[in-house]
Coordinates of C-alpha atoms and ligand atoms in Angstrom, one line a residue:
M220 CA 0.0 0.0 0.0
D221 CA 1.3 3.4 -0.9
K222 CA 0.5 7.0 -0.1
N223 CA -2.0 8.7 -2.5
E224 CA -3.5 5.4 -3.7
I225 CA -7.2 5.3 -3.9
Y226 CA -9.2 2.3 -2.5
S227 CA -12.8 1.4 -2.0
I228 CA -13.5 0.5 1.6
T229 CA -16.3 -0.4 4.0
I230 CA -16.1 1.2 7.4
E231 CA -16.7 -1.5 10.1
D232 CA -16.1 0.2 13.4
M233 CA -14.8 3.3 15.2
T234 CA -11.8 4.1 17.3
E235 CA -11.8 5.8 20.6
D236 CA -10.9 9.0 18.8
G237 CA -13.9 8.7 16.5
L238 CA -12.0 7.6 13.4
G239 CA -13.8 5.0 11.2
I240 CA -12.0 1.7 10.8
G241 CA -12.0 -0.4 7.7
H242 CA -9.6 -3.0 6.2
I243 CA -7.7 -3.3 2.9
D244 CA -6.0 -6.6 2.3
G245 CA -6.2 -7.4 6.0
M246 CA -4.6 -4.1 7.1
A247 CA -6.5 -1.7 9.3
V248 CA -7.1 1.7 7.8
F249 CA -8.3 4.7 9.9
V250 CA -10.5 7.3 8.2
K251 CA -11.7 10.6 9.6
D252 CA -15.3 11.8 9.0
T253 CA -16.7 8.3 8.3
A254 CA -19.2 6.2 10.1
P255 CA -19.6 2.4 10.5
G256 CA -21.5 1.1 7.5
D257 CA -20.2 3.7 5.1
E258 CA -19.0 2.5 1.7
A259 CA -16.5 5.0 0.5
E260 CA -13.5 5.8 -1.7
I261 CA -10.5 6.9 0.3
R262 CA -7.1 8.2 -0.4
I263 CA -4.2 6.8 1.6
V264 CA -2.4 9.6 3.4
K265 CA 0.0 7.7 5.7
V266 CA 1.3 4.2 5.8
K267 CA 2.6 2.5 9.0
K268 CA 3.9 -1.0 9.5
T269 CA 0.6 -2.6 10.5
Y270 CA -2.0 0.1 9.8
A271 CA -2.6 3.2 7.6
Y272 CA -4.6 6.4 7.6
G273 CA -6.9 7.4 4.8
R274 CA -8.9 10.5 3.8
L275 CA -12.5 10.4 2.7
E276 CA -12.6 11.1 -1.1
K277 CA -16.1 10.0 -2.0
L278 CA -19.0 8.6 0.0
N279 CA -20.5 6.0 -2.3
V280 CA -23.1 4.5 0.1
P281 CA -23.6 6.5 3.3
S282 CA -24.1 4.5 6.5
E283 CA -27.7 4.2 7.8
Y284 CA -26.2 5.5 11.1
R285 CA -25.5 8.9 9.6
I286 CA -27.4 12.1 10.6
E287 CA -27.0 15.8 9.9
P288 CA -24.8 17.0 12.8
E289 CA -26.9 19.0 15.3
C290 CA -24.0 21.3 16.0
P291 CA -23.1 23.6 13.1
M292 CA -19.4 23.5 14.1
A293 CA -19.1 19.7 14.3
A294 CA -17.0 19.3 11.2
R295 CA -14.4 21.9 12.4
C296 CA -14.4 21.7 16.2
G297 CA -12.0 19.2 17.7
G298 CA -14.4 18.3 20.6
C299 CA -17.2 15.9 19.6
T300 CA -16.3 13.0 17.3
L301 CA -19.7 11.4 16.8
Q302 CA -21.9 14.3 15.8
H303 CA -22.4 12.7 12.4
I304 CA -24.1 9.5 13.6
S305 CA -27.4 9.0 15.5
Y306 CA -27.4 8.7 19.3
E307 CA -29.0 5.2 19.0
A308 CA -26.0 4.2 16.8
E309 CA -23.6 5.7 19.3
L310 CA -25.0 3.6 22.1
E311 CA -24.9 0.5 19.9
L312 CA -21.2 1.2 19.1
K313 CA -20.4 1.7 22.8
K314 CA -22.0 -1.5 23.7
K315 CA -20.2 -3.3 21.0
R316 CA -16.9 -1.9 22.1
V317 CA -17.3 -3.0 25.7
L318 CA -18.6 -6.5 24.8
S319 CA -15.8 -6.9 22.3
C320 CA -13.1 -6.0 24.9
L321 CA -14.6 -8.3 27.4
S322 CA -14.5 -11.2 25.0
H323 CA -11.3 -10.5 23.0
I324 CA -9.1 -9.1 25.8
G325 CA -10.8 -10.5 28.8
G326 CA -11.5 -14.0 27.4
I327 CA -15.0 -13.9 28.7
E328 CA -17.4 -16.2 26.8
A329 CA -20.7 -14.6 25.6
P330 CA -20.3 -11.5 27.8
E331 CA -23.8 -10.3 26.8
Q332 CA -25.2 -12.9 29.2
Y333 CA -24.0 -10.7 32.1
L334 CA -25.2 -7.4 30.6
D335 CA -27.9 -5.7 32.8
E336 CA -28.3 -2.4 30.9
V337 CA -26.9 0.1 28.5
C338 CA -27.8 3.3 30.2
G339 CA -27.9 6.2 27.7
M340 CA -29.0 9.8 28.2
N341 CA -32.3 11.3 27.2
K342 CA -33.1 12.3 23.7
T343 CA -36.0 14.6 24.4
G344 CA -34.4 17.0 26.9
D345 CA -33.5 16.9 30.6
T346 CA -35.4 14.9 33.1
E347 CA -34.6 14.4 36.7
L348 CA -33.1 11.0 36.0
S349 CA -31.4 11.6 32.7
P350 CA -29.8 14.7 31.2
S351 CA -30.3 15.5 27.6
Y352 CA -27.7 13.7 25.5
L353 CA -26.6 17.1 24.2
R354 CA -26.7 19.5 27.2
Y355 CA -25.0 17.4 29.8
R356 CA -21.8 19.1 30.8
N357 CA -21.7 21.3 33.9
K358 CA -18.3 22.7 33.2
M359 CA -17.0 24.5 30.2
Q360 CA -13.7 26.3 29.3
F361 CA -13.8 28.7 26.4
P362 CA -10.5 30.1 25.1
V363 CA -10.7 33.8 24.3
G364 CA -9.2 35.4 21.2
K365 CA -9.9 37.9 18.5
D366 CA -11.8 37.5 15.2
K367 CA -10.5 38.9 12.0
D368 CA -12.1 42.2 12.6
G369 CA -10.5 42.6 16.0
N370 CA -13.5 41.8 18.1
T371 CA -13.1 39.7 21.2
V372 CA -14.5 36.2 20.7
T373 CA -14.6 32.8 22.4
G374 CA -14.1 29.7 20.5
F375 CA -12.7 26.2 20.3
Y376 CA -9.5 25.0 18.9
A377 CA -9.8 23.0 15.7
G378 CA -8.8 19.3 16.2
R379 CA -5.2 19.0 17.4
T380 CA -4.3 22.7 16.5
H381 CA -4.2 26.0 18.2
S382 CA -6.3 28.1 15.8
L383 CA -9.5 29.4 17.3
I384 CA -12.9 28.7 15.7
P385 CA -15.2 31.4 16.9
I386 CA -18.2 29.9 18.8
E387 CA -20.3 31.3 21.6
D388 CA -21.8 28.2 22.8
C389 CA -21.2 24.5 22.9
L390 CA -24.1 22.1 22.5
T391 CA -22.8 19.8 25.2
G392 CA -22.8 22.5 27.8
H393 CA -25.4 24.5 29.7
P394 CA -27.4 27.0 27.5
V395 CA -26.5 29.8 29.9
N396 CA -22.9 29.7 28.6
R397 CA -23.9 31.6 25.5
Y398 CA -25.1 34.5 27.6
I399 CA -21.9 34.5 29.7
T400 CA -19.5 34.4 26.8
A401 CA -21.3 37.2 25.0
A402 CA -21.3 39.4 28.2
V403 CA -17.6 38.9 28.8
C404 CA -16.6 39.6 25.2
H405 CA -18.8 42.7 25.0
W406 CA -17.3 43.9 28.3
A407 CA -13.8 43.2 27.1
D408 CA -14.3 45.2 23.9
K409 CA -16.0 48.1 25.7
Y410 CA -13.2 48.5 28.3
K411 CA -10.4 47.6 25.8
I412 CA -9.3 44.5 27.8
S413 CA -6.4 42.8 26.0
V414 CA -6.6 39.2 24.9
Y415 CA -3.9 36.7 25.5
D416 CA -1.6 35.8 22.7
E417 CA 0.2 32.5 23.4
K418 CA 2.9 33.1 20.8
V419 CA 4.3 36.1 22.8
N420 CA 2.8 35.3 26.2
K421 CA 1.2 38.7 26.3
G422 CA -2.3 40.1 26.8
L423 CA -4.7 39.6 29.7
L424 CA -7.7 37.5 29.0
R425 CA -7.1 33.8 28.5
H426 CA -10.1 31.6 29.2
I427 CA -13.6 31.8 30.5
L428 CA -14.5 28.9 32.7
T429 CA -18.1 28.3 33.8
R430 CA -19.5 25.8 36.3
V431 CA -23.2 25.2 36.9
G432 CA -24.7 23.2 39.7
F433 CA -27.3 21.3 37.7
R434 CA -29.4 20.7 40.8
T435 CA -28.9 24.0 42.6
G436 CA -28.8 26.4 39.6
E437 CA -25.7 28.0 41.2
L438 CA -23.2 29.4 38.6
M439 CA -19.5 30.2 38.9
V440 CA -17.8 32.3 36.3
C441 CA -14.0 32.3 36.3
L442 CA -11.8 34.4 34.1
V443 CA -8.4 33.0 33.6
I444 CA -6.0 35.9 33.2
N445 CA -2.3 36.5 32.5
G446 CA -1.9 39.2 35.2
N447 CA -2.6 39.9 38.9
K448 CA -5.5 42.2 38.7
L449 CA -8.7 42.5 36.6
P450 CA -9.5 46.1 35.6
F451 CA -13.2 47.1 35.4
A452 CA -14.2 44.1 37.6
E453 CA -17.4 45.9 38.9
E454 CA -18.5 46.5 35.3
L455 CA -17.9 42.9 34.5
N456 CA -20.0 41.7 37.4
H457 CA -22.7 44.1 36.4
S458 CA -22.9 42.8 32.8
L459 CA -22.8 39.2 34.0
E460 CA -25.8 40.0 36.3
L461 CA -27.6 41.5 33.4
S462 CA -26.9 38.6 31.0
I463 CA -28.2 36.1 33.6
R464 CA -31.3 38.1 34.1
E465 CA -31.8 37.9 30.4
Y466 CA -31.2 34.2 30.4
N467 CA -33.6 33.7 33.3
A468 CA -36.3 35.6 31.4
E469 CA -35.8 33.5 28.2
G470 CA -34.3 30.2 29.3
D471 CA -36.2 27.3 30.9
S472 CA -34.1 27.0 34.1
E473 CA -33.3 29.5 36.8
I474 CA -29.7 30.4 37.2
N475 CA -28.1 32.1 40.2
L476 CA -24.8 33.9 39.9
K477 CA -23.1 32.7 43.1
S478 CA -19.4 33.2 42.4
V479 CA -17.2 35.4 40.1
V480 CA -13.5 34.6 40.4
I481 CA -10.3 35.2 38.6
N482 CA -7.6 32.6 38.2
I483 CA -4.1 33.8 37.6
N484 CA -2.1 32.0 35.0
R485 CA 1.0 33.9 33.8
K486 CA 2.8 30.9 32.3
A487 CA 3.2 30.1 28.6
T488 CA 1.6 26.7 29.1
N489 CA -1.2 24.4 27.7
K490 CA -2.6 24.1 31.2
I491 CA -5.7 26.2 31.5
L492 CA -5.7 27.0 35.2
G493 CA -2.9 28.5 37.2
E494 CA -2.3 27.9 40.9
E495 CA -4.0 31.0 42.4
T496 CA -7.7 31.9 42.4
R497 CA -9.2 35.1 43.8
T498 CA -12.8 35.8 44.5
L499 CA -14.2 39.0 42.9
Y500 CA -17.9 38.6 43.9
G501 CA -19.9 36.3 46.0
A502 CA -18.4 33.0 47.2
D503 CA -15.3 31.1 46.1
H504 CA -17.4 28.0 45.4
I505 CA -20.8 26.8 44.3
I506 CA -22.8 23.9 45.8
D507 CA -24.2 21.0 43.9
Y508 CA -25.6 17.5 44.8
I509 CA -25.1 14.0 43.5
G510 CA -28.1 12.1 44.9
D511 CA -28.4 13.3 48.5
I512 CA -24.7 14.1 48.9
K513 CA -23.7 17.8 48.8
F514 CA -20.5 19.0 47.2
Q515 CA -18.6 22.2 47.5
I516 CA -17.0 23.0 44.2
S517 CA -14.3 25.7 43.6
A518 CA -12.7 26.7 40.3
Q519 CA -10.0 24.2 40.7
S520 CA -11.9 21.3 42.2
F521 CA -12.3 18.1 40.4
Y522 CA -16.1 17.3 40.0
Q523 CA -17.9 14.9 37.8
V524 CA -18.9 16.8 34.6
N525 CA -22.1 14.9 34.1
P526 CA -23.5 14.7 37.6
V527 CA -26.9 13.2 36.6
Q528 CA -25.4 10.3 34.8
T529 CA -22.8 9.9 37.5
F530 CA -25.6 9.5 40.0
N531 CA -27.1 6.7 37.9
L532 CA -23.7 5.0 37.5
Y533 CA -22.7 5.2 41.2
S534 CA -26.2 4.0 42.2
R535 CA -25.5 0.9 40.2
A536 CA -22.1 0.5 41.9
L537 CA -23.9 0.8 45.2
E538 CA -26.5 -1.8 44.1
Y539 CA -23.7 -4.2 43.0
A540 CA -21.9 -3.6 46.3
G541 CA -24.9 -5.2 48.0
L542 CA -24.3 -3.6 51.3
N543 CA -26.4 -4.3 54.4
G544 CA -24.9 -1.8 56.7
N545 CA -22.3 -4.0 58.4
E546 CA -19.6 -4.1 55.8
K547 CA -16.2 -2.5 55.6
V548 CA -15.6 -1.1 52.1
W549 CA -12.5 0.1 50.3
D550 CA -13.0 2.7 47.6
M551 CA -9.7 2.7 45.6
Y552 CA -8.9 5.7 43.4
S553 CA -11.4 7.7 45.5
G554 CA -10.9 11.2 44.0
I555 CA -13.1 13.7 45.8
G556 CA -14.8 10.8 47.5
T557 CA -18.0 10.7 45.5
I558 CA -18.2 6.9 45.6
S559 CA -17.0 6.7 49.2
L560 CA -19.6 9.1 50.5
F561 CA -22.3 7.3 48.4
L562 CA -21.3 4.0 49.9
S563 CA -20.9 5.3 53.5
Q564 CA -24.7 5.6 53.8
K565 CA -25.0 1.8 53.6
A566 CA -21.7 0.6 55.1
S567 CA -20.2 0.5 58.5
K568 CA -17.0 2.0 57.4
V569 CA -15.5 3.2 54.1
Y570 CA -11.8 3.6 53.4
G571 CA -10.9 5.8 50.4
V572 CA -7.4 6.1 48.9
E573 CA -6.4 8.7 46.3
I574 CA -3.1 9.9 45.0
I575 CA -3.8 13.7 44.6
P576 CA -3.6 15.4 48.0
R577 CA -6.0 18.2 47.0
A578 CA -8.7 15.7 46.0
V579 CA -8.3 14.0 49.3
E580 CA -8.7 17.3 51.1
D581 CA -11.9 17.8 49.1
A582 CA -13.1 14.4 50.0
K583 CA -12.6 15.1 53.7
K584 CA -14.3 18.4 53.4
N585 CA -17.2 16.9 51.5
A586 CA -17.6 14.2 54.2
A587 CA -17.7 16.9 56.9
L588 CA -20.2 19.0 54.9
N589 CA -22.5 16.0 54.8
G590 CA -22.0 15.0 58.5
I591 CA -20.5 11.7 57.4
I592 CA -18.2 10.2 60.0
N593 CA -17.6 6.7 58.8
A594 CA -15.4 7.5 55.9
E595 CA -11.7 7.7 56.2
F596 CA -9.3 8.9 53.4
F597 CA -5.7 8.0 52.7
T598 CA -3.4 10.0 50.5
G599 CA -1.0 8.0 48.2
S600 CA -1.0 5.4 45.5
A601 CA -3.6 2.7 46.1
E602 CA -1.1 0.0 45.3
D603 CA 1.4 1.2 48.0
V604 CA -1.0 2.4 50.7
V605 CA -3.4 -0.5 50.7
T606 CA -0.7 -3.1 50.3
E607 CA 1.2 -1.7 53.3
L608 CA -1.9 -1.3 55.5
Y609 CA -3.0 -4.8 54.7
Q610 CA 0.4 -6.4 55.2
D611 CA 1.0 -4.5 58.5
K612 CA -2.3 -5.5 60.0
Q613 CA -3.3 -8.8 58.4
N614 CA -6.8 -9.8 59.1
S615 CA -7.5 -6.7 61.1
D616 CA -9.2 -3.4 60.5
Y617 CA -8.3 -3.0 56.8
K618 CA -9.8 -6.2 55.6
A619 CA -13.0 -5.4 53.7
E620 CA -16.0 -7.4 52.6
V621 CA -16.4 -5.2 49.5
V622 CA -13.8 -3.5 47.3
V623 CA -14.7 -0.8 44.8
V624 CA -12.2 0.5 42.2
D625 CA -12.6 3.4 39.9
P626 CA -9.1 3.8 38.2
P627 CA -8.0 6.2 35.5
R628 CA -7.8 5.0 31.9
K629 CA -4.7 2.9 32.4
G630 CA -6.5 0.6 34.8
C631 CA -5.4 -0.9 38.1
D632 CA -1.8 -1.5 39.1
N633 CA -0.9 -5.1 39.2
K634 CA 0.3 -4.9 42.7
L635 CA -3.0 -3.5 43.8
L636 CA -4.9 -6.4 42.1
E637 CA -2.7 -8.9 43.9
T638 CA -3.4 -7.2 47.2
I639 CA -7.1 -7.3 46.5
I640 CA -6.9 -10.9 45.6
S641 CA -5.1 -11.8 48.9
M642 CA -7.6 -9.6 50.8
S643 CA -10.3 -11.8 49.3
P644 CA -13.4 -9.6 49.6
E645 CA -16.7 -11.2 49.0
R646 CA -17.6 -8.8 46.3
M647 CA -15.7 -6.4 44.1
V648 CA -17.2 -3.6 42.0
Y649 CA -15.0 -2.3 39.1
V650 CA -16.0 1.1 37.7
S651 CA -14.1 1.7 34.5
C652 CA -13.6 4.5 31.9
N653 CA -11.6 2.2 29.6
P654 CA -13.1 -1.2 28.6
A655 CA -9.7 -2.4 27.3
T656 CA -7.9 -2.1 30.6
L657 CA -11.0 -3.3 32.5
A658 CA -10.9 -6.5 30.4
R659 CA -7.1 -6.8 30.9
D660 CA -7.6 -6.5 34.7
L661 CA -10.5 -9.0 34.7
V662 CA -8.1 -11.7 33.4
V663 CA -6.0 -11.2 36.6
L664 CA -9.0 -11.0 38.9
R665 CA -10.7 -14.1 37.4
N666 CA -7.4 -16.1 37.7
G667 CA -7.3 -14.9 41.3
G668 CA -10.6 -16.4 42.2
F669 CA -13.2 -13.9 41.2
Q670 CA -16.1 -14.6 38.9
L671 CA -17.8 -12.0 36.7
R672 CA -21.5 -11.7 37.6
R673 CA -22.9 -8.6 36.1
V674 CA -22.1 -5.7 33.7
S675 CA -23.7 -2.3 33.1
I676 CA -22.7 0.2 30.5
F677 CA -23.2 3.9 31.1
D678 CA -22.9 6.8 28.6
Q679 CA -21.6 9.8 30.5
F680 CA -20.0 11.6 27.5
S681 CA -22.3 11.5 24.6
R682 CA -21.0 12.4 21.1
S683 CA -17.6 11.0 22.0
M684 CA -16.5 7.4 22.1
H685 CA -15.9 7.5 25.9
V686 CA -17.8 4.8 27.7
E687 CA -18.1 3.8 31.3
T688 CA -18.6 0.3 32.5
V689 CA -19.5 -1.1 36.0
V690 CA -19.0 -4.8 36.7
L691 CA -19.7 -6.9 39.7
L692 CA -17.3 -9.7 40.6
E693 CA -17.8 -12.3 43.3
R694 CA -15.5 -14.8 45.0
N695 CA -15.8 -18.3 43.5
Ligands
SAH861 N1 -14.5 8.1 41.9 C1 -13.7 9.3 41.9 C2 -13.0 9.6 40.6 C3 -12.1 8.5 40.2 S1 -11.1 9.0 38.8 C4 -14.5 10.5 42.3 O1 -15.7 10.4 42.5 O2 -14.0 11.6 42.5 C5 -9.6 8.2 39.1 C6 -8.8 8.8 40.3 O3 -7.7 8.0 40.5 C7 -8.3 10.2 40.1 O4 -8.7 11.0 41.1 C8 -6.7 10.0 40.1 O5 -6.1 11.1 40.7 C9 -6.6 8.8 41.0 N2 -5.4 8.0 40.8 C10 -4.6 7.8 39.7 N3 -3.6 6.9 40.0 C11 -3.8 6.5 41.3 C12 -3.1 5.6 42.1 N4 -2.1 4.9 41.7 N5 -3.6 5.4 43.4 C13 -4.6 6.1 43.8 N6 -5.3 7.0 43.1 C14 -4.9 7.2 41.8

């Protein structure tokens, strides 16, 4: 196969990054802007040892999955990768991906027999149990720049680049964002606030970050600036107040501006937030709930971006944990303690372990905020902390009946899996954001005496290929 050659191809599947996958003479070819089921002519643009990349030249027979993207920016924005296929097809692809990892990597026969549910989002708008599959994100970060006429604009970076595509709103975020970005840009132009230019590390305004408490309606607006002080802050606050009043008159939910903050980032870096945040108006945080648990969220806190679907997912984890109030539970990779606090309502004791100190501080704070006293948090890597505690005090306090893990994409450390196996809890609940590493870890756990019992799939990030899986394992 050579560069620039033209081939006919049928797209069979999709990668994690939303590229269509087809085969030519047994070799995998990845093609942007295609959908499973497409029959197309493609041009080879890059050839590697075992795979190649192609570009769509002509769509001969479009896939039945295809739809007109609901977002007008879909083709240019680097965010969503699945805007061009229907939501039903997206859920079908996600299910296929999880089941295929479980069987091919995990060696599990007929994994569909364990599948309880594919829990998608709502197609018709928000309900209490399900957010709309479009407007589900509670946090948005808009880079600020200039358009060709010199007006201040917000936008998104085109896929893998740093050129700004002007856009006031993102369909996956809260509709109030459009009012906020317009107010900030208008204010910036009126008071001649300079805009950050990364090439020379000069100019003030870098990003607008918004966080909305979906349950409480509380809003935080954070301006990330390359400087120590924000001029015309009072005027900014005033125009934000006005724009929210306008939104509340027109929109279908009630938003409350609770917090206006600046975050100082003077470095030429890809990281959006700097270390220091200062409050301009109101509080330094907003409040939101996942189920009955209350969370205090500041500009820098980690918080689940889709809290409604998170509730559904963690409720399933709680159900799988099968607690009756007497168990000790480990929550490994506990983050800000969402799962720990959820489980603590039905357990005698929950231990959480998390590697980022700030997240552990938040977890402790959130426990106190909710009057939860049976959750204890450790800082450090789960593989080291738990292994040490368990070895030191064999058969004592730290042995748990139930272990929950919610690792990052790379999955669990082997040392941790070995420790869990020797701890031999009755049940284990594995929450995973990457079915490939989940399936890999399941091989170890099944060899170590656990049996797969149930599987649920949750869509937390619609219009992207990210998929969450919860599985229940029990001792043989
Ligand atoms: N359930 C958590 C989120 C889990 S995301 C919540 O509700 O907040 C995965 C978490 O694992 C992240 O917070 C990450 O910082 C943490 N982490 C990554 N590697 C780790 C390790 N080796 N040991 C413990 N925690 C780790």
